[in-house]
PDB file of C-alpha atoms in Angstrom:
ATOM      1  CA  UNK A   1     -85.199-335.457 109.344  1.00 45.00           C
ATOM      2  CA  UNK A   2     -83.588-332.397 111.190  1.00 63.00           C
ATOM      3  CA  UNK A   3     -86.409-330.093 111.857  1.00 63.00           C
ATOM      4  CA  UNK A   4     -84.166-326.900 111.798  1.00 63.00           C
ATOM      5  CA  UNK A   5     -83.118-327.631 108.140  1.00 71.00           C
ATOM      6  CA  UNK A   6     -86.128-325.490 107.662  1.00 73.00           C
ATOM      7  CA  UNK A   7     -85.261-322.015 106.812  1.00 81.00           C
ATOM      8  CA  UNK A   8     -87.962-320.607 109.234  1.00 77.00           C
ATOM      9  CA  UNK A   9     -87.109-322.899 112.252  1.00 80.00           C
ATOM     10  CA  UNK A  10     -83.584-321.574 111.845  1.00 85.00           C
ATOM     11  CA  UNK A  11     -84.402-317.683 111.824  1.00 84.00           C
ATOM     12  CA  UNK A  12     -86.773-318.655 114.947  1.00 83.00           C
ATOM     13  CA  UNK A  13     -83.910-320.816 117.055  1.00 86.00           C
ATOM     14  CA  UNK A  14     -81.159-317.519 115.859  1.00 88.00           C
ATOM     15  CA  UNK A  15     -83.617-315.070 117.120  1.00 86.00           C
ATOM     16  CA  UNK A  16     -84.675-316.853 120.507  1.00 87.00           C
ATOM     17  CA  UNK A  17     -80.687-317.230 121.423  1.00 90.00           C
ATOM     18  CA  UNK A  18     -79.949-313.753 121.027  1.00 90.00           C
ATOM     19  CA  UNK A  19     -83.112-312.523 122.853  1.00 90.00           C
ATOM     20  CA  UNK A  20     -82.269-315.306 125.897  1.00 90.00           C
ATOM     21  CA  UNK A  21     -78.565-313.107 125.511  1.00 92.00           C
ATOM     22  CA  UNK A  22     -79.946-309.921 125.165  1.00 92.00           C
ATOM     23  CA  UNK A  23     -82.748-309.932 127.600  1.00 91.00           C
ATOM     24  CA  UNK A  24     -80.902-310.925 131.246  1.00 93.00           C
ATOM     25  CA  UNK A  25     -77.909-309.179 130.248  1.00 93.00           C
ATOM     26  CA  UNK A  26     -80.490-306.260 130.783  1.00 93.00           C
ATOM     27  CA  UNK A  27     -82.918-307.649 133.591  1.00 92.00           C
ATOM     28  CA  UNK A  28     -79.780-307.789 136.204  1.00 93.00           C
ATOM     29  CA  UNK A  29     -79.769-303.897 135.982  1.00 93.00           C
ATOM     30  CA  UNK A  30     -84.086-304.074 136.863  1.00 89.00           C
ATOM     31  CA  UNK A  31     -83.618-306.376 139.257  1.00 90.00           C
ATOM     32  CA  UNK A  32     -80.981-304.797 140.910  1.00 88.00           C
ATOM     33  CA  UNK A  33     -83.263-301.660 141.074  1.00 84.00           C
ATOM     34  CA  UNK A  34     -86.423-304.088 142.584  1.00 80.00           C
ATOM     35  CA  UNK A  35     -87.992-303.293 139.015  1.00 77.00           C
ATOM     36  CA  UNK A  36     -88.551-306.619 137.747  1.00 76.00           C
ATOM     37  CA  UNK A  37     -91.653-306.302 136.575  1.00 74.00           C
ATOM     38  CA  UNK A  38     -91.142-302.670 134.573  1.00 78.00           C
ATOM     39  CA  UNK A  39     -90.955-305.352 131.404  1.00 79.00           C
ATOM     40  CA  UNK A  40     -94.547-306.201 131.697  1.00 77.00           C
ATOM     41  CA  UNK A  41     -95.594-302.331 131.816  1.00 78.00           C
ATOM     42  CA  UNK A  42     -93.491-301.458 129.432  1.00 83.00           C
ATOM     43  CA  UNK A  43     -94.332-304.271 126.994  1.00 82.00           C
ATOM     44  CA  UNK A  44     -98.326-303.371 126.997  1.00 82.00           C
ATOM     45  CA  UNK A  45     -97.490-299.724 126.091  1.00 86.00           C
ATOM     46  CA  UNK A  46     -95.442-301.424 123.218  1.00 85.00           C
ATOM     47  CA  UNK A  47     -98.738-303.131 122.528  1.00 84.00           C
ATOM     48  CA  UNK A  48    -100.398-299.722 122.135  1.00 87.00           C
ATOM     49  CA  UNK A  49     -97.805-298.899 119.779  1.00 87.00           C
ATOM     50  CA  UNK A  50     -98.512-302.043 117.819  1.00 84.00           C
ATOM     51  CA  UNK A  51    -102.144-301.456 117.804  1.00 84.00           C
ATOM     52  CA  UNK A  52    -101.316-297.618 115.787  1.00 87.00           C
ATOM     53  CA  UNK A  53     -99.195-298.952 113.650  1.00 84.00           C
ATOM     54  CA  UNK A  54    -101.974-301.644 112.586  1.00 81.00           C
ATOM     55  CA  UNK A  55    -104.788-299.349 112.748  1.00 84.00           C
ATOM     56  CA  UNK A  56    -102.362-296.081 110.950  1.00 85.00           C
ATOM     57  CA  UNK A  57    -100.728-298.710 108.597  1.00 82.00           C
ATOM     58  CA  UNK A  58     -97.373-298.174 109.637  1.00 80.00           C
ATOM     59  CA  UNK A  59     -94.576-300.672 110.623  1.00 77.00           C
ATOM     60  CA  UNK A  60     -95.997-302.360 113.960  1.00 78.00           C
ATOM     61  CA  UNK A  61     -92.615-302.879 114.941  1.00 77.00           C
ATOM     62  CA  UNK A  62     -91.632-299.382 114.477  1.00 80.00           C
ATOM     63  CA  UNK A  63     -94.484-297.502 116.563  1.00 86.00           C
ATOM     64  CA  UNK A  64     -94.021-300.445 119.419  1.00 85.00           C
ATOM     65  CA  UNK A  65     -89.952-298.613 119.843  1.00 84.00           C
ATOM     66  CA  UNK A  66     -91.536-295.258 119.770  1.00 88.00           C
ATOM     67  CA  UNK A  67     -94.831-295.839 122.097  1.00 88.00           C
ATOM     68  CA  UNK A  68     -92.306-298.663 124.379  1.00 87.00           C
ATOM     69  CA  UNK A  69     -89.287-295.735 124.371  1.00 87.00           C
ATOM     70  CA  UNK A  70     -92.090-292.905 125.402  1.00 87.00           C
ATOM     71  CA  UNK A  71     -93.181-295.143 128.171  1.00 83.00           C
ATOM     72  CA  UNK A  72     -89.580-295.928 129.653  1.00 83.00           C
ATOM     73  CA  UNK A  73     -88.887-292.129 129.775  1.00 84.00           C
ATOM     74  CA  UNK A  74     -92.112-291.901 131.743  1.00 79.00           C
ATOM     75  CA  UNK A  75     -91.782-294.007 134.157  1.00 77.00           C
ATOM     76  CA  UNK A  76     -88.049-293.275 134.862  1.00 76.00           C
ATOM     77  CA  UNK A  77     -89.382-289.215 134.992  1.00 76.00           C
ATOM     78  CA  UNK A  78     -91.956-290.249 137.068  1.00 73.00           C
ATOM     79  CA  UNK A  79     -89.746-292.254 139.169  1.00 70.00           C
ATOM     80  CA  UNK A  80     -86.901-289.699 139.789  1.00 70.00           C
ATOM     81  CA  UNK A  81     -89.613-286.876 140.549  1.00 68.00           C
ATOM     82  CA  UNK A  82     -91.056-289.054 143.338  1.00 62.00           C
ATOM     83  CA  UNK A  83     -94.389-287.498 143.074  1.00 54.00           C
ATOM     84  CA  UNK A  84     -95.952-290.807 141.813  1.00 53.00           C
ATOM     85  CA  UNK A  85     -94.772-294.257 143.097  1.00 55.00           C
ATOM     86  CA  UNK A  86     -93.248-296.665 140.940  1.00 56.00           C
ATOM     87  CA  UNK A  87     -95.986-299.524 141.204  1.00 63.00           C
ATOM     88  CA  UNK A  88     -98.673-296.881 140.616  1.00 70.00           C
ATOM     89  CA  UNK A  89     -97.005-295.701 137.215  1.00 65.00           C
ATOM     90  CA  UNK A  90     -96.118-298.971 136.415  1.00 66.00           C
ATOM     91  CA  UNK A  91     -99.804-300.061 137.056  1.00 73.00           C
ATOM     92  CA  UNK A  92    -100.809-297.084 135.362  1.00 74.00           C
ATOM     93  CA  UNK A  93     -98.945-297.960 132.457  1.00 73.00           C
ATOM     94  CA  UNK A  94     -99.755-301.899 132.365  1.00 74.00           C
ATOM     95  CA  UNK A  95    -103.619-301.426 132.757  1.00 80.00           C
ATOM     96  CA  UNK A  96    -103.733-298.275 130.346  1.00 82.00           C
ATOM     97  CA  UNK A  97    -100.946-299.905 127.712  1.00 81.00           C
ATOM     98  CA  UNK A  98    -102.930-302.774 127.159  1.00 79.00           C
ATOM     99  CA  UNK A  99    -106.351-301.279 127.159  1.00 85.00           C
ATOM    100  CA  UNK A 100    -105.229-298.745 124.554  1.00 84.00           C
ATOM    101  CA  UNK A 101    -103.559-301.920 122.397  1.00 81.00           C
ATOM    102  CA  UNK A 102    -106.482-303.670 122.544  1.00 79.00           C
ATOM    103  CA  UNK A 103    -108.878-300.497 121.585  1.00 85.00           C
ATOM    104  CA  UNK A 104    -106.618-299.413 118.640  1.00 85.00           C
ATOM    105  CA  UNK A 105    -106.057-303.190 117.133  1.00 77.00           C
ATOM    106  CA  UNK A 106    -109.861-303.121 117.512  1.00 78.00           C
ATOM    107  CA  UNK A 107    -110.508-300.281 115.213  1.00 82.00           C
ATOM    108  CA  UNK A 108    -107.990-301.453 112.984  1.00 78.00           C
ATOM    109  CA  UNK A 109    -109.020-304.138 110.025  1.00 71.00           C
ATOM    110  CA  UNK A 110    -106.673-306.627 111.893  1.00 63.00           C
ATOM    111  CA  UNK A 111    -107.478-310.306 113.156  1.00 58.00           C
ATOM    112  CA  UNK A 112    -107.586-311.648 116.196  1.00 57.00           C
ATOM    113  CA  UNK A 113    -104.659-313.643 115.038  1.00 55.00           C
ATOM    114  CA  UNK A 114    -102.699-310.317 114.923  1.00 64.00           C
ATOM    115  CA  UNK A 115    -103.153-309.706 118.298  1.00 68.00           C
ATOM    116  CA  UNK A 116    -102.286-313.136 119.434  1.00 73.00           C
ATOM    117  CA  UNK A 117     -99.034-312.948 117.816  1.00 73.00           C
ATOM    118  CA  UNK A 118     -98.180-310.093 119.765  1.00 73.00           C
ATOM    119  CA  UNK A 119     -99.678-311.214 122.952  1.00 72.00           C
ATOM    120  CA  UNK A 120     -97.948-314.583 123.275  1.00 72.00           C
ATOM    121  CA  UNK A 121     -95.281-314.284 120.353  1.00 73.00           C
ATOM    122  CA  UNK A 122     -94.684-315.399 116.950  1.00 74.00           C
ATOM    123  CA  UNK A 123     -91.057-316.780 116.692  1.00 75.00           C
ATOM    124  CA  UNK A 124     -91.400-319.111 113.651  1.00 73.00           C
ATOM    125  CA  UNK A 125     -92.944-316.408 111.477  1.00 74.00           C
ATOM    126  CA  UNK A 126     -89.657-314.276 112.105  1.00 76.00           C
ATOM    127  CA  UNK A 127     -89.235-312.995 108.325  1.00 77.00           C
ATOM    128  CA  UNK A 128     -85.409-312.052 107.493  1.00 82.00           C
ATOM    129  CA  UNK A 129     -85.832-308.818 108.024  1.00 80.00           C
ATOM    130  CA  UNK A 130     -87.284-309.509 110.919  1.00 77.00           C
ATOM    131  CA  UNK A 131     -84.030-311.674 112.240  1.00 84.00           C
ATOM    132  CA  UNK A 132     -81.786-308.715 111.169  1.00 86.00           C
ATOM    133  CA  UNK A 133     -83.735-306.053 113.588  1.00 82.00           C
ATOM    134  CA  UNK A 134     -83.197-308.760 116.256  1.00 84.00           C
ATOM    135  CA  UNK A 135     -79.687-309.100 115.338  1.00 88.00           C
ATOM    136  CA  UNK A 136     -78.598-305.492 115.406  1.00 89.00           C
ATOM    137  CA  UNK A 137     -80.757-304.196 118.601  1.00 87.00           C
ATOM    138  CA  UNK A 138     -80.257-307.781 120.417  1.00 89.00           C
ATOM    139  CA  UNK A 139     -76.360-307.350 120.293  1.00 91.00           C
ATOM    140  CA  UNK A 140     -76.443-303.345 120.395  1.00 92.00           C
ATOM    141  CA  UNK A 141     -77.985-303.919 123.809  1.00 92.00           C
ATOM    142  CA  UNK A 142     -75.773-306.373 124.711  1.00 93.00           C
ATOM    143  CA  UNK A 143     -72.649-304.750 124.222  1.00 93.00           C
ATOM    144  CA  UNK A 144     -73.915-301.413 126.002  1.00 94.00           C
ATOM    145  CA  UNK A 145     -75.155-303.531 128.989  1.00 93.00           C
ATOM    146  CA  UNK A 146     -71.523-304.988 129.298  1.00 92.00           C
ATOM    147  CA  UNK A 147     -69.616-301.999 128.272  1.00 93.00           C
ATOM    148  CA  UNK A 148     -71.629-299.988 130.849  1.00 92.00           C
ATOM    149  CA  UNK A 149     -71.396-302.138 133.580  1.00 93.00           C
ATOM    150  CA  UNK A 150     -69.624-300.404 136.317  1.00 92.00           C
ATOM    151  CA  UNK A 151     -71.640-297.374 135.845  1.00 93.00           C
ATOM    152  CA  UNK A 152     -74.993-298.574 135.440  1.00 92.00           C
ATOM    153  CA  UNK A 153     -74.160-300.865 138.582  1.00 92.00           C
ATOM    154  CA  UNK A 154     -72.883-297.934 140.107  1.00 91.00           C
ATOM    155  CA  UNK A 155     -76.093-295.718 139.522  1.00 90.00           C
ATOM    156  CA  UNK A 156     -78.616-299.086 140.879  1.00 89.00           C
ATOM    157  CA  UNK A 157     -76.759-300.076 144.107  1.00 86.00           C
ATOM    158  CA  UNK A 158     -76.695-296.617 145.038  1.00 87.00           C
ATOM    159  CA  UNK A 159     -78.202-293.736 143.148  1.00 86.00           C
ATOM    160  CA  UNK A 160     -76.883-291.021 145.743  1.00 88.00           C
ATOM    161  CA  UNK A 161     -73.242-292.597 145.622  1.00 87.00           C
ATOM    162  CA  UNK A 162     -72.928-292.738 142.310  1.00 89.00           C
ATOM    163  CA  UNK A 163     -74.452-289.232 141.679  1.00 89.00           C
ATOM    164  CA  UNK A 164     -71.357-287.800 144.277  1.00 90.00           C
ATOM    165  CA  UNK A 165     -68.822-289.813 142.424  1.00 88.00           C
ATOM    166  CA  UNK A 166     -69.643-287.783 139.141  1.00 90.00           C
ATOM    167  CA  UNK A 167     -71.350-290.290 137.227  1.00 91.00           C
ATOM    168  CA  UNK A 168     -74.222-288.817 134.749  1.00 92.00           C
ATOM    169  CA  UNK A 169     -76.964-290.684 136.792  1.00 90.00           C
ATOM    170  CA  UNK A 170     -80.011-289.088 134.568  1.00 87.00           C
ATOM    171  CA  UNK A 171     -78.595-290.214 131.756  1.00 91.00           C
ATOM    172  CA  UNK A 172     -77.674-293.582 132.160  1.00 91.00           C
ATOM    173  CA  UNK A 173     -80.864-294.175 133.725  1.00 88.00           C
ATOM    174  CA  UNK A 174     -83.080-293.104 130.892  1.00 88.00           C
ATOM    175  CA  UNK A 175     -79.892-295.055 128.755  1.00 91.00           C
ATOM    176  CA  UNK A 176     -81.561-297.765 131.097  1.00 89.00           C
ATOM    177  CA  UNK A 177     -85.333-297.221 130.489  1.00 86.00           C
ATOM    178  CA  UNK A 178     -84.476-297.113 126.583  1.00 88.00           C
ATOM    179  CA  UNK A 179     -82.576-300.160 126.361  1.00 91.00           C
ATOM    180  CA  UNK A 180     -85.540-301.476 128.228  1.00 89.00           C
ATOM    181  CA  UNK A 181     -87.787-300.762 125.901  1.00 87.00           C
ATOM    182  CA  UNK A 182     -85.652-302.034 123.013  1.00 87.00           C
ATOM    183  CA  UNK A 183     -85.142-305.161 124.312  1.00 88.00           C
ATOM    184  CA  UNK A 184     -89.069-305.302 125.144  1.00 86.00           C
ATOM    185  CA  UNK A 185     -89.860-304.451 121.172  1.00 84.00           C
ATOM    186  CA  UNK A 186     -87.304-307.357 120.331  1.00 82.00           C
ATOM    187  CA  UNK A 187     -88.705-310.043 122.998  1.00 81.00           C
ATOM    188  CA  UNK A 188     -92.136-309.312 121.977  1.00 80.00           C
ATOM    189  CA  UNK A 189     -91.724-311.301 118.744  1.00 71.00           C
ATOM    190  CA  UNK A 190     -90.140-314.158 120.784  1.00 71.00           C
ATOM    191  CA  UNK A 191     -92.353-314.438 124.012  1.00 77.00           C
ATOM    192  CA  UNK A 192     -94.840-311.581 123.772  1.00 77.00           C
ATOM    193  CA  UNK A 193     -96.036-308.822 125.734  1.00 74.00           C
ATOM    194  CA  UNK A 194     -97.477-311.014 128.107  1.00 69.00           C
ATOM    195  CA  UNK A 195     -94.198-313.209 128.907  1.00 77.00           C
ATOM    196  CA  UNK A 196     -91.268-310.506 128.624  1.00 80.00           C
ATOM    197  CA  UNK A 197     -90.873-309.870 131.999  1.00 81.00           C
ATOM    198  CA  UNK A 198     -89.649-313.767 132.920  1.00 86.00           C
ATOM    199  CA  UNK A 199     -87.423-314.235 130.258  1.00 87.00           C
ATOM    200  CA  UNK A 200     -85.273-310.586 131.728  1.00 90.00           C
ATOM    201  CA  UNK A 201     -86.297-311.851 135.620  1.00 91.00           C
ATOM    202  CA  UNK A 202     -86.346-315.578 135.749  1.00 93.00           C
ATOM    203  CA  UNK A 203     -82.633-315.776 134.476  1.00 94.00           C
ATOM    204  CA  UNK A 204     -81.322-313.526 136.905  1.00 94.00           C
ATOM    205  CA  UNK A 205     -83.258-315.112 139.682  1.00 93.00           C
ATOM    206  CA  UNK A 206     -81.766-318.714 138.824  1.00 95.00           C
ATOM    207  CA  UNK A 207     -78.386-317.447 138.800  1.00 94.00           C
ATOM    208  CA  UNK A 208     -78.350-315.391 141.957  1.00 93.00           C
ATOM    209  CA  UNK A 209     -79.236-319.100 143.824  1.00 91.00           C
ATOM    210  CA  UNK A 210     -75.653-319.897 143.249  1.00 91.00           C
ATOM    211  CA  UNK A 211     -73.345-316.861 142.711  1.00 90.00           C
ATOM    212  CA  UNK A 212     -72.682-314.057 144.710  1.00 85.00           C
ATOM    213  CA  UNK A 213     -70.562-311.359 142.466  1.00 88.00           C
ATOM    214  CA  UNK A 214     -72.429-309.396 140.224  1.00 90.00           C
ATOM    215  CA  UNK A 215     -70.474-310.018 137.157  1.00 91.00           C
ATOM    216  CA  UNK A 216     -70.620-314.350 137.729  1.00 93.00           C
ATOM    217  CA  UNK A 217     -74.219-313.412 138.374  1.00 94.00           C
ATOM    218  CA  UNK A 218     -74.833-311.219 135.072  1.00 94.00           C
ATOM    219  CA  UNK A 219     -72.404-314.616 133.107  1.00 94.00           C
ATOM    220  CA  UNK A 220     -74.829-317.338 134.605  1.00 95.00           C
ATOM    221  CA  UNK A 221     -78.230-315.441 134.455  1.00 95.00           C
ATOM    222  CA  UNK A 222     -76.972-315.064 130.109  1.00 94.00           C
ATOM    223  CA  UNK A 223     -75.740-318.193 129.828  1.00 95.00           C
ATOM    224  CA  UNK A 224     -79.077-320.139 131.933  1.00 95.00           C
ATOM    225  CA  UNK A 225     -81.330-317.501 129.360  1.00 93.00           C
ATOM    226  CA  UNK A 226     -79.442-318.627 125.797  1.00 93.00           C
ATOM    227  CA  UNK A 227     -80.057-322.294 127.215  1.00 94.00           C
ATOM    228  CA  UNK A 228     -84.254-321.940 127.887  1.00 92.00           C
ATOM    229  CA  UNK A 229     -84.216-320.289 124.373  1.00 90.00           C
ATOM    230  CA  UNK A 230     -82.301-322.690 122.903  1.00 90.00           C
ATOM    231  CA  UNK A 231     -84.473-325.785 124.285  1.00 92.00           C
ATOM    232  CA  UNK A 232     -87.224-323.668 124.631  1.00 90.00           C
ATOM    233  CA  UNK A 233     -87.528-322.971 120.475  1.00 88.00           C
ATOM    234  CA  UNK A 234     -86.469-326.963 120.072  1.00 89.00           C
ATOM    235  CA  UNK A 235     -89.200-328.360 122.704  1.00 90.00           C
ATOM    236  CA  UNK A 236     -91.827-326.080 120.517  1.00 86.00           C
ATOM    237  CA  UNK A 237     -90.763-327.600 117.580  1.00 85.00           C
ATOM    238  CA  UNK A 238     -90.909-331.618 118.414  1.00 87.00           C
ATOM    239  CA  UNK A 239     -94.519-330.416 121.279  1.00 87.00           C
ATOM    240  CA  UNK A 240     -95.582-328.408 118.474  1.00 84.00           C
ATOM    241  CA  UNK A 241     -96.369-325.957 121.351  1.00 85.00           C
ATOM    242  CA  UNK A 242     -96.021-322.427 121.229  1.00 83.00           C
ATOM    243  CA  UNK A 243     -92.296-321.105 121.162  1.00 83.00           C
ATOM    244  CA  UNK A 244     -92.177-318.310 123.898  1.00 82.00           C
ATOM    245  CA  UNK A 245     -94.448-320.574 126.102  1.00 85.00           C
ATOM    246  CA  UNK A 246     -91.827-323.377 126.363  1.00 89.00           C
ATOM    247  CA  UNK A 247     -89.123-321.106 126.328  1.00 89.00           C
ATOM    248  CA  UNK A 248     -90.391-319.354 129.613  1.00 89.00           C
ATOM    249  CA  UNK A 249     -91.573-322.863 131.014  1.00 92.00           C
ATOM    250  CA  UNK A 250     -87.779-324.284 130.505  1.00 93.00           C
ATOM    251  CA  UNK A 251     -86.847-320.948 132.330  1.00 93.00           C
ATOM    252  CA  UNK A 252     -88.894-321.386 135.387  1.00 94.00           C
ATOM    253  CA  UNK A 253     -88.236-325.378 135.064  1.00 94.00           C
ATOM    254  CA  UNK A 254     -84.316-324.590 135.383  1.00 94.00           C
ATOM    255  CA  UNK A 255     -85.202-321.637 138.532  1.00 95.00           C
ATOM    256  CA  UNK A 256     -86.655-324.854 140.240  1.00 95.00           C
ATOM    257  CA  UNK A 257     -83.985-327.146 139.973  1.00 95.00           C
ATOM    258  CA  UNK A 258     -81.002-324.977 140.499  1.00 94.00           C
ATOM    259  CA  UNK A 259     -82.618-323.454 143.887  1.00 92.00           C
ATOM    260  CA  UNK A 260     -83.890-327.499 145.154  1.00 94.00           C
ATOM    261  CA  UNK A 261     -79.781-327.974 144.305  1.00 93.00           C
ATOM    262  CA  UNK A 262     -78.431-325.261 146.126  1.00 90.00           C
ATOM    263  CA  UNK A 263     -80.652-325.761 148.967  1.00 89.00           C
ATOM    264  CA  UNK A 264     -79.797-329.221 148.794  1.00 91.00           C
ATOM    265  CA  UNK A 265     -76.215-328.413 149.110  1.00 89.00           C
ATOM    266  CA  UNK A 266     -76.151-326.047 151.522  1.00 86.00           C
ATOM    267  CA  UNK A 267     -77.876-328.108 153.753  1.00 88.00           C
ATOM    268  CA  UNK A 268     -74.882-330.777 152.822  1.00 86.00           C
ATOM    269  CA  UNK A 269     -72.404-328.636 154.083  1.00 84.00           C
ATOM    270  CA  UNK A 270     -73.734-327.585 157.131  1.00 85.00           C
ATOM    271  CA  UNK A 271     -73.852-331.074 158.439  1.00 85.00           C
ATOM    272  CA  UNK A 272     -70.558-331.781 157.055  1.00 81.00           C
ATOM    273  CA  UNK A 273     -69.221-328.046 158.962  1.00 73.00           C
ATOM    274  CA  UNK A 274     -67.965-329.578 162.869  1.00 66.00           C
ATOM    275  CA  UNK A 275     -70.348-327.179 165.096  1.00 57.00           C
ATOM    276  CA  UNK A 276     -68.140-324.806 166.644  1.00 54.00           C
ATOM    277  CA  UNK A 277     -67.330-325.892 170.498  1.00 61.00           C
ATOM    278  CA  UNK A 278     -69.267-324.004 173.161  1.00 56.00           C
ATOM    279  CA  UNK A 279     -67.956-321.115 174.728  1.00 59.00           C
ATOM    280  CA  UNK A 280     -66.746-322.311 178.353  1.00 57.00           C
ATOM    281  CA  UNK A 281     -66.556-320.243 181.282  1.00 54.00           C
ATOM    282  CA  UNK A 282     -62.957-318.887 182.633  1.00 55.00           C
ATOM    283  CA  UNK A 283     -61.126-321.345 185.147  1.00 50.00           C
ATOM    284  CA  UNK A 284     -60.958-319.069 188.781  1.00 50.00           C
ATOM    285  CA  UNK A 285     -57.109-319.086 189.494  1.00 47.00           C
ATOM    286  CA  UNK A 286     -56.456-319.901 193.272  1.00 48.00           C
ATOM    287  CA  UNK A 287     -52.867-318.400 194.174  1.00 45.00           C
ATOM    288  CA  UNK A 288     -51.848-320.427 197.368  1.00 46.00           C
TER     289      UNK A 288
END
């Protein structure tokens, strides 16, 4: 018997393929930028937002966007100002984000159980409406981080560059730190706060072992993301182990054995490459 003739497993296996789309498609752009880990900061702000909407009864989901969205503008501010460094804000951010999550879910009648879900992820309890929010921000930021892609390439390889060549740099990279913090809000259901970071970093970081263009890079690190979620939500379901755990495991599994197979094959082909012959020194010409 098919596990994923189950109603629930379905919504969970949709919703992890479109996050494992979503969420590379985005982390190329961080990377690119050396922010890999702005996910993690920006996903325990989101938990503050969670823990207002619990304790204020409002939609959790809802006051993650706003708190995650606040914090992305923040940090980019921050960032472009220079005054503050961008591992202090972020560690600003990640220590104060999850304190104030933890305080607010605290006051708040909610279980323990609530906070777990949000900590580690709670794919097979994705509700319908729950699948359709995926679906709608999950492909919104997908298209924009296509559509986009010269520019926002443009603006992280080279700020200054792209700023001469007349490109709105503030505003596509607060475009940046929004979509961030969508895709962050979305994730969280599938991985949770603590995990979002790998599934935007690790698939970038597999496919940058074997391709060298950006766009073959952005193709791989997507398609290596939809696979872990894929797997990842159909390990879960035959372990019985938790869903955004074994997707990020299968991610870090596939890291290891793509960059053991590229260094295996470089070192191939340089012992099949002839060494080039030594320089020798000129011949003296004798004229007799």
């Amino acid at each position: 018997m098919s596990l994923f003739q189950y109603d629930f497993m379905l919504r969970a296996l949709v919703g992890a393929l479109i996050i494992g789309l979503a969420a590379p498609s985005l982390g190329i752009y961080l990377v690119q930028r050396r922010l890999a880990l702005i996910g993690d900061g920006i996903g325990h702000v989101a938990l503050t937002g969670v823990g207002a909407g619990l304790l204020f009864n409002q939609s959790p989901v809802l006051m993650a966007v706003v708190a995650a969205a606040l914090g992305a503008v923040v940090i980019e501010l921050v960032r472009e100002r220079g005054r503050t460094s961008g591992d202090l804000a972020l560690a600003l951010l990640f220590y104060g984000g999850i304190a104030g999550g933890v305080m607010l879910v605290g006051l708040s009648d909610a279980s323990n159980a609530n906070l777990n879900a949000y900590l580690f992820g709670a794919l097979t309890t994705t509700s319908r409406t729950d699948l359709v929010t995926i679906a709608v921000l999950g492909v919104a930021v997908l298209v924009t981080m296509v559509a986009l892609r010269p520019a926002l390439f443009a603006v992280c390889h080279d700020e200054e560059y792209a700023r001469v060549s007349g490109l709105p740099v503030r505003t596509l990279n607060l475009l940046l730190a929004v979509t961030t913090a969508v895709t962050v809000t979305i994730a969280m259901r599938a991985v949770g706060v603590l995990l979002i970071s790998a599934l935007m970093v690790v698939p970038v970081a597999t496919a940058q072992q074997v391709t060298r263009g950006f766009r073959s890079t952005m193709a791989m690190a997507m398609a290596v993301g939809l696979l872990a979620a894929g797997s990842g939500v159909w390990v879960a379901a035959v372990a019985d182990t938790a869903p955004g755990a074994s997707v990020v495991v299968l991610a870090i599994a596939s890291f290891l054995v793509v960059a053991v197979g590229a260094a295996v094959w470089r070192s191939v082909l340089r012992r099949r490459t002839p060494a080039a012959p030594a320089p020798t020194e000129p011949h003296e010409v004798v004229l007799r």
